[in-house]
PDB file of C-alpha atoms in Angstrom:
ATOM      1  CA  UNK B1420     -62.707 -66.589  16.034  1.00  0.00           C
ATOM      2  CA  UNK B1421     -59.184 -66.212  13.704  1.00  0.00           C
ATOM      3  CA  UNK B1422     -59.237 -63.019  11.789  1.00  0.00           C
ATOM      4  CA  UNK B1423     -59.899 -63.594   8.352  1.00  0.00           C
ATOM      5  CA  UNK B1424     -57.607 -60.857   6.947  1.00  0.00           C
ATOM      6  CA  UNK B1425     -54.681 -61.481   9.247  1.00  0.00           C
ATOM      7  CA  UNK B1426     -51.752 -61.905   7.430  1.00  0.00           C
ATOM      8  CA  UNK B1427     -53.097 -61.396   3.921  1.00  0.00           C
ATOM      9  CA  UNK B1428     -52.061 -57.520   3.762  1.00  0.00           C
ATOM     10  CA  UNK B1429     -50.641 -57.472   0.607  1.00  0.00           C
ATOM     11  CA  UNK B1430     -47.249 -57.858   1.003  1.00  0.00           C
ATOM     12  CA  UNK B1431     -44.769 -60.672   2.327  1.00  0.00           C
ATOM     13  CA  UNK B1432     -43.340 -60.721   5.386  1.00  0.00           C
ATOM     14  CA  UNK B1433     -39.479 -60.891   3.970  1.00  0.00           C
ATOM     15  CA  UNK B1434     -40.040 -58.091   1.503  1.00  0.00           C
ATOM     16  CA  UNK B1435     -38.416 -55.314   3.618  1.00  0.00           C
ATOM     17  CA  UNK B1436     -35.228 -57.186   5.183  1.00  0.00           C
ATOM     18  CA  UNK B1437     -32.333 -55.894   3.770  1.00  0.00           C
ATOM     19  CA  UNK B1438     -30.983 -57.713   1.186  1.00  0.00           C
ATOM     20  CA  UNK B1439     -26.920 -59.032   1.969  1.00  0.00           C
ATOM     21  CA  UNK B1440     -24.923 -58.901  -0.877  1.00  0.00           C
ATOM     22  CA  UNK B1441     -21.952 -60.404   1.595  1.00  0.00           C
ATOM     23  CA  UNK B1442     -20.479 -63.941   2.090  1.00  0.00           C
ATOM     24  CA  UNK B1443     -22.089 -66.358   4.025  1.00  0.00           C
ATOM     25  CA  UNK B1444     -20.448 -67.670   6.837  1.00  0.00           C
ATOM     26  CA  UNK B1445     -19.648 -70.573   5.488  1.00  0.00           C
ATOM     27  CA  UNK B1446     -17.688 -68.393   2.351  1.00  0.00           C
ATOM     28  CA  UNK B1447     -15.674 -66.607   4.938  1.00  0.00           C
ATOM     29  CA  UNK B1448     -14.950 -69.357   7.316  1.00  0.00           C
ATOM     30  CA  UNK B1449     -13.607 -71.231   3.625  1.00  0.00           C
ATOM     31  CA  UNK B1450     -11.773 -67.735   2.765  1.00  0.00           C
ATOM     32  CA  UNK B1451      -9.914 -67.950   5.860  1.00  0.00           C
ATOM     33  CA  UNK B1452      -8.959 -71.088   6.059  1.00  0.00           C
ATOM     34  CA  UNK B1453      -7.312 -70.444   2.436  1.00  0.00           C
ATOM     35  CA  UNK B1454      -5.551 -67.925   4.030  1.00  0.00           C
ATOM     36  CA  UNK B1455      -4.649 -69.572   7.023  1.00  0.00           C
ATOM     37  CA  UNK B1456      -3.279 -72.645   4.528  1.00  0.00           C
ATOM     38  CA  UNK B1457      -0.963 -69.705   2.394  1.00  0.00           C
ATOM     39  CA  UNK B1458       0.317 -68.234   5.540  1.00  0.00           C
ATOM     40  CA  UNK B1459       1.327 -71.754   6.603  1.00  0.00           C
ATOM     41  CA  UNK B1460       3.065 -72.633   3.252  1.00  0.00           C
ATOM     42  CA  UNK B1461       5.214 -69.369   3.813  1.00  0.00           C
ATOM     43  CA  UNK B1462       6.293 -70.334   6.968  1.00  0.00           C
ATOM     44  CA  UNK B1463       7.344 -73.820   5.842  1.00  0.00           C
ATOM     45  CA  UNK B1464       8.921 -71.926   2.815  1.00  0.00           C
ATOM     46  CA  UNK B1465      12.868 -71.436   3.198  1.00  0.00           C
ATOM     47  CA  UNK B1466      13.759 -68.045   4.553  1.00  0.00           C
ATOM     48  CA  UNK B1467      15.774 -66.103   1.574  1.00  0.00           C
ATOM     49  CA  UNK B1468      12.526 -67.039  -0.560  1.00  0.00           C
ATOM     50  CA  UNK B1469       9.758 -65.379   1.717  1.00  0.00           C
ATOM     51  CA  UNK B1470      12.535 -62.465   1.885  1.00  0.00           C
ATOM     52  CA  UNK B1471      11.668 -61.785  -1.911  1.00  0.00           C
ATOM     53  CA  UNK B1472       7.489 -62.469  -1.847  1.00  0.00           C
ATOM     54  CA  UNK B1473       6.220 -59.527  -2.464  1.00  0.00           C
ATOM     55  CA  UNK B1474       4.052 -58.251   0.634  1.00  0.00           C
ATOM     56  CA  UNK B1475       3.411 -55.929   3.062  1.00  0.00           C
ATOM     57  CA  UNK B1476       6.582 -55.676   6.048  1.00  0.00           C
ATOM     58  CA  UNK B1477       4.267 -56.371   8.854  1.00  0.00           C
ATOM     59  CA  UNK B1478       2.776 -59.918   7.558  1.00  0.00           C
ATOM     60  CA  UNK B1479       6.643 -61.052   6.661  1.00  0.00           C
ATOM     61  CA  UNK B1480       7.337 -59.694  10.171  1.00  0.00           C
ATOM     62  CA  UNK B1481       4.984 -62.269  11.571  1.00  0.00           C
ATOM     63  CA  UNK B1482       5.733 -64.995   9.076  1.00  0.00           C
ATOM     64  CA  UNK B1483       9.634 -64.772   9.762  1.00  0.00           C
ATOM     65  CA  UNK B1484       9.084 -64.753  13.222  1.00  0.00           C
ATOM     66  CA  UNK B1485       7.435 -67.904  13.337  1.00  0.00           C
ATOM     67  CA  UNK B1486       9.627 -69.556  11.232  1.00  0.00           C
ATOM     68  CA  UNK B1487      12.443 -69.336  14.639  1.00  0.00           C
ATOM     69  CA  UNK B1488       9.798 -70.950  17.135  1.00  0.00           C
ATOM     70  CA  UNK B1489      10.198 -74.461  17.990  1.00  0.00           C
ATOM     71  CA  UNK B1490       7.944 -74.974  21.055  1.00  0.00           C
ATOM     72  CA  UNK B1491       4.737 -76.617  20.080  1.00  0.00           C
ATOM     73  CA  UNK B1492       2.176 -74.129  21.901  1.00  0.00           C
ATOM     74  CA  UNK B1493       4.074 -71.031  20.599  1.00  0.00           C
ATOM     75  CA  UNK B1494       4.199 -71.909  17.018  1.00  0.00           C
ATOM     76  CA  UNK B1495       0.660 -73.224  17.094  1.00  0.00           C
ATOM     77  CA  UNK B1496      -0.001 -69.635  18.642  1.00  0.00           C
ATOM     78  CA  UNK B1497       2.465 -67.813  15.925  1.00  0.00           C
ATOM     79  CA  UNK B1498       0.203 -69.682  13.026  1.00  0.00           C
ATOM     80  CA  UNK B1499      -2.666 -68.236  14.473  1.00  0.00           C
ATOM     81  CA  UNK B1500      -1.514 -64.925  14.066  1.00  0.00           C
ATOM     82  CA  UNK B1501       0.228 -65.317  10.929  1.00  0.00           C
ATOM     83  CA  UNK B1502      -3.635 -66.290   9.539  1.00  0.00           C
ATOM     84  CA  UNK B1503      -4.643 -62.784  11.458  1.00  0.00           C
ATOM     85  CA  UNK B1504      -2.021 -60.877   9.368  1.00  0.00           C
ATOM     86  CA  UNK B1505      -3.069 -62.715   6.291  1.00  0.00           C
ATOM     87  CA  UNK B1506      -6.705 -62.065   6.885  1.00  0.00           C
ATOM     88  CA  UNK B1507      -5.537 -57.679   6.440  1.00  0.00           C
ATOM     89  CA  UNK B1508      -3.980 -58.535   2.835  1.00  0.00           C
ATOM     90  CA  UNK B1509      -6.836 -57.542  -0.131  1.00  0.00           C
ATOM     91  CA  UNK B1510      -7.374 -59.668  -2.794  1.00  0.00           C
ATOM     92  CA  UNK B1511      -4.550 -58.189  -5.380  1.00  0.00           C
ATOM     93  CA  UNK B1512      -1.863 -58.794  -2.521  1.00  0.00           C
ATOM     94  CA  UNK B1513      -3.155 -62.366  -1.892  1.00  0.00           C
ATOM     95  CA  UNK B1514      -3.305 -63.122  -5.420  1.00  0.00           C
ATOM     96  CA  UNK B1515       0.654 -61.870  -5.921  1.00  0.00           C
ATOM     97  CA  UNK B1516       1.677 -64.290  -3.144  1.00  0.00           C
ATOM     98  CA  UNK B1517      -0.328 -66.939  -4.312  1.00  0.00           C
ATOM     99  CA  UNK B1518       1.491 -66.914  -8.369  1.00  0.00           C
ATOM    100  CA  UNK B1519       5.018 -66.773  -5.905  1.00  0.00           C
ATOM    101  CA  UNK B1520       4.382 -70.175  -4.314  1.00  0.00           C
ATOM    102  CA  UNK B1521       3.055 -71.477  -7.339  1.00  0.00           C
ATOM    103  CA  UNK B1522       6.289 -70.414  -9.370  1.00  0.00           C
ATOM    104  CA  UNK B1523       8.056 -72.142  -6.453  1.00  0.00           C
ATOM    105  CA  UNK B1524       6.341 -75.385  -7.350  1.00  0.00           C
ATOM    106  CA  UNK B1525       7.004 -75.186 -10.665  1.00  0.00           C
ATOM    107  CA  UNK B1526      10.308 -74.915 -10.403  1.00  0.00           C
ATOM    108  CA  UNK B1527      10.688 -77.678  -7.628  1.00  0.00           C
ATOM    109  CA  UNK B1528       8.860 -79.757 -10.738  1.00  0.00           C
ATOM    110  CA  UNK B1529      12.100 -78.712 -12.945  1.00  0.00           C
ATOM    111  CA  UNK B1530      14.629 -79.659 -10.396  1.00  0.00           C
ATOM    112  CA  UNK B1531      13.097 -82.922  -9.770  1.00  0.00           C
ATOM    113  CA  UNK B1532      12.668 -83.545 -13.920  1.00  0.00           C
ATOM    114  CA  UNK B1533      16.069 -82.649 -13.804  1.00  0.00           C
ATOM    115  CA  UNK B1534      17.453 -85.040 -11.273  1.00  0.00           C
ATOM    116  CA  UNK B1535      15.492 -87.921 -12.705  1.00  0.00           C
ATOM    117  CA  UNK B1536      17.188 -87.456 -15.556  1.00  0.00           C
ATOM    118  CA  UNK B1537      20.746 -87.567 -14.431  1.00  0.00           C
ATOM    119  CA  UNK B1538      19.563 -90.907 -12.726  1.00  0.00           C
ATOM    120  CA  UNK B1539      18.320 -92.331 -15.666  1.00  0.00           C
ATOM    121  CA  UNK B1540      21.985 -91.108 -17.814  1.00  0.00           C
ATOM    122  CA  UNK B1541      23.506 -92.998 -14.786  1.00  0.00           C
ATOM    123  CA  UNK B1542      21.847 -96.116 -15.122  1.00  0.00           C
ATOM    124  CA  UNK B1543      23.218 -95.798 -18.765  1.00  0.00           C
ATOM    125  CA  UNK B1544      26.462 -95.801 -18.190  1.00  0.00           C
ATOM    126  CA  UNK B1545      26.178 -98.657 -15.582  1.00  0.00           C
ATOM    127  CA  UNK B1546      24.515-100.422 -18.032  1.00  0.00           C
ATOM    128  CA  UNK B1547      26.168 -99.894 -21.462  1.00  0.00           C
ATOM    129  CA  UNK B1548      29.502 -98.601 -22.369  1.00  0.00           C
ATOM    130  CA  UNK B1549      28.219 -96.849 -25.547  1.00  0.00           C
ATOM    131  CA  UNK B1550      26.833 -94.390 -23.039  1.00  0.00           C
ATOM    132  CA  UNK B1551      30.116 -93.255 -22.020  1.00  0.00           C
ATOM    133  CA  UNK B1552      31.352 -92.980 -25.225  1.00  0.00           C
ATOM    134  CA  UNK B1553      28.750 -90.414 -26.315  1.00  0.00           C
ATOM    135  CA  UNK B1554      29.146 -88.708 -22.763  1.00  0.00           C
ATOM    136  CA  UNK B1555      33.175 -88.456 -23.718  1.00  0.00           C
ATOM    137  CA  UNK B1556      31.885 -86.643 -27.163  1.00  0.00           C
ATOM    138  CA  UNK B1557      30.017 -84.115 -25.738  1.00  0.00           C
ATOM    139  CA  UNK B1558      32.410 -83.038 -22.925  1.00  0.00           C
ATOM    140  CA  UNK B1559      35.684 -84.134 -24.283  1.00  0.00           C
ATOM    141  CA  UNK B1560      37.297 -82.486 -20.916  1.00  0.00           C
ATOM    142  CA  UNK B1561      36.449 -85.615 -19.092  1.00  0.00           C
ATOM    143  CA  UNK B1562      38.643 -87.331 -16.994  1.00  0.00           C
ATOM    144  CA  UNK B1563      38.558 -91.220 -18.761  1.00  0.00           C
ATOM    145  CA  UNK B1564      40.069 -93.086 -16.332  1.00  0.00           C
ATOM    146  CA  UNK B1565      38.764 -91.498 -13.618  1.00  0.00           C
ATOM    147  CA  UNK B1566      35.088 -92.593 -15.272  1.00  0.00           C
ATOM    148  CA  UNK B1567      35.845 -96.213 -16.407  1.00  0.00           C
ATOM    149  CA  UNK B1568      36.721 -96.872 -12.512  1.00  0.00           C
ATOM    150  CA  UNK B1569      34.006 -95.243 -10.805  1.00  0.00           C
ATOM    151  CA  UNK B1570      31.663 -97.383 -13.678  1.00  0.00           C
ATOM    152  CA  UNK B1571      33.548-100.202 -12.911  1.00  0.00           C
ATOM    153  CA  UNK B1572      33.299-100.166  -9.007  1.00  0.00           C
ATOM    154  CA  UNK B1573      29.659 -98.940  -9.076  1.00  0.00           C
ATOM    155  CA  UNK B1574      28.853-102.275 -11.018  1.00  0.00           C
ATOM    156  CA  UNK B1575      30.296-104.170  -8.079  1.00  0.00           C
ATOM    157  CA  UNK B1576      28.806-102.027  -5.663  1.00  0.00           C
ATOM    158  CA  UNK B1577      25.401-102.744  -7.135  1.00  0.00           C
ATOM    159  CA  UNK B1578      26.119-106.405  -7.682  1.00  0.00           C
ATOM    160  CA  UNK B1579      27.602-107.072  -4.102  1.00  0.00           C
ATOM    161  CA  UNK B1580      25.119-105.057  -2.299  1.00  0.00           C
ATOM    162  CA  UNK B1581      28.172-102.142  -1.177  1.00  0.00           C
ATOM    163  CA  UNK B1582      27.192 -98.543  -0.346  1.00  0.00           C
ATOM    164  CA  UNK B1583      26.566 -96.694  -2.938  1.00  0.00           C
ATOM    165  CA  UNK B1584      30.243 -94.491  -2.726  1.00  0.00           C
ATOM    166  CA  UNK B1585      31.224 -94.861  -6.510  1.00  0.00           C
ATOM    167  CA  UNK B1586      27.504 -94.959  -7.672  1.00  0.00           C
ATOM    168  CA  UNK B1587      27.107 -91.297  -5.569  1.00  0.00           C
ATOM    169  CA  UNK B1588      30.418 -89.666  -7.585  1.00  0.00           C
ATOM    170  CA  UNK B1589      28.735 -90.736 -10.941  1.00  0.00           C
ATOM    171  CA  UNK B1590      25.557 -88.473 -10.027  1.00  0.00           C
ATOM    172  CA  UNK B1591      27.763 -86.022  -8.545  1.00  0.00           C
ATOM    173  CA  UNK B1592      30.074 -85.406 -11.857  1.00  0.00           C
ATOM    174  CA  UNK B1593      26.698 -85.557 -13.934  1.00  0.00           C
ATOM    175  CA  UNK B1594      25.692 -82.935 -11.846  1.00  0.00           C
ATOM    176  CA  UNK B1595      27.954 -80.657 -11.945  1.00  0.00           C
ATOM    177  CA  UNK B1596      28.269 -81.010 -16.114  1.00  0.00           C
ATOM    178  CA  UNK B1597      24.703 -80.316 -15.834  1.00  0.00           C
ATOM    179  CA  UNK B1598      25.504 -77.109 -14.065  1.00  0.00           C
ATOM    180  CA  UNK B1599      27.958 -76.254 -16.214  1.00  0.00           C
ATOM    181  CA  UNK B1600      26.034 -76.738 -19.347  1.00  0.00           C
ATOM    182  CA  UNK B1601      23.218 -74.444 -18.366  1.00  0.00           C
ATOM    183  CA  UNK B1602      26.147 -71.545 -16.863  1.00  0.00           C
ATOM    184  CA  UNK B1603      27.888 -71.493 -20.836  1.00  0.00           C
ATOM    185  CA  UNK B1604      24.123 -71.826 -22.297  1.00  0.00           C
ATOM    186  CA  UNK B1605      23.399 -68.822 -19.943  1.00  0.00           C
ATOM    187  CA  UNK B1606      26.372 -66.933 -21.154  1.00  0.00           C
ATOM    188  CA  UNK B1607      25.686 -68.403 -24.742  1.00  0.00           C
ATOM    189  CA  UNK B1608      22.604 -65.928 -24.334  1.00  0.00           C
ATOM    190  CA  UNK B1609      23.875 -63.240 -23.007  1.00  0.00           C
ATOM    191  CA  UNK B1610      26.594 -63.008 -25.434  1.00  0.00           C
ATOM    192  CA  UNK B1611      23.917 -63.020 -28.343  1.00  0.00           C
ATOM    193  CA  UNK B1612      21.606 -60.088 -26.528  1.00  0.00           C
ATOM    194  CA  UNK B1613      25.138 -58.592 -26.575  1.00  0.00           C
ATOM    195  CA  UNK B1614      25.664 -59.169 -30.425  1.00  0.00           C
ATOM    196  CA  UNK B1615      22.315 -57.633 -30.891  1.00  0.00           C
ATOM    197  CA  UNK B1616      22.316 -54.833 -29.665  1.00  0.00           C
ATOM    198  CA  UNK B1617      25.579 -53.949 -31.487  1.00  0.00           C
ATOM    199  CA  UNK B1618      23.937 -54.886 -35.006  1.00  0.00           C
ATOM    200  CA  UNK B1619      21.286 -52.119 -33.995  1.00  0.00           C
TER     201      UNK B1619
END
């Protein structure tokens, strides 16, 4: 006959475990493969910029060193213990590294604004002389000529099919204004910090 009182002793059977305050498995295995996923974007990152991210030497050891392995097995390998070397970082390190990458993609987002909008001025000038015009007003230093052809010849280019040579030079010169603008707006500001800390 079943004992009446068994199992009814007042208390539950999970009241004394220990209670875990730590991830699951499941939370770890995701926090790793976060890290695993940042490590990766480092090594895919050019090498000058992962020279700057601020970390500790060993973990950019491991990250520049896989950046120079081209076999299949070894990088494979190499990823596995860049991950390692990202698992040792704590959470303020991780979190540095992270706001790096992301500044990086912010500024890729600027360059590529950037270049859309030269393409766009392009098509401009291909498309209406007026745009030249106001191009010739704001930098004045502009070869004419030189511009007038390379509009002329990228209208046949486009219109006959031709590679793109004279179409390319347009960008190029747009370009290079472009960089020029922002170098005298850079001094612009530098020359003002100047004037203001003399009026002090």
């Amino acid at each position: 006959m079943p004992n009446p009182n068994r199992g009814s002793v007042g208390f539950q059977s999970n009241e004394f475990e220990p209670e875990y305050d730590r991830p699951s498995k499941s939370e770890l295995k995701r926090q790793s493969n976060d890290l695993q996923k940042l490590g990766e974007q480092l090594v895919d990152a050019p090498r000058d910029r992962v020279k700057r991210v601020p970390m500790p030497e060993d973990v950019r050891d491991a990250i520049l060193q896989c950046q120079t392995i081209s076999n299949h097995e070894g990088r494979r390998r190499a990823l596995q213990f860049v991950g390692k070397k990202m698992r040792t970082l704590d959470e303020e390190e991780v979190a540095v590294i992270q706001r790096t990458i992301d500044s990086w993609k912010g500024a890729s987002k600027a360059e590529t604004a950037a270049l859309h909008a030269l393409e766009r001025r392009r098509e401009k000038l291909l498309a209406d002389d007026k745009a030249l015009t106001q191009l010739l007003e704001e930098h004045p230093h502009l070869d004419v000529q030189q511009l007038r052809t390379l509009i002329r010849n990228a209208r046949k280019e486009v219109a006959e099919s031709k590679p793109p040579k004279a179409y390319r030079e347009i960008f190029q010169i747009l370009k290079d204004l472009g960089k020029k603008d922002k170098k005298a707006a850079g001094d612009d500001e530098a020359e003002e910090a100047v004037d203001g800390d003399d009026d002090e």
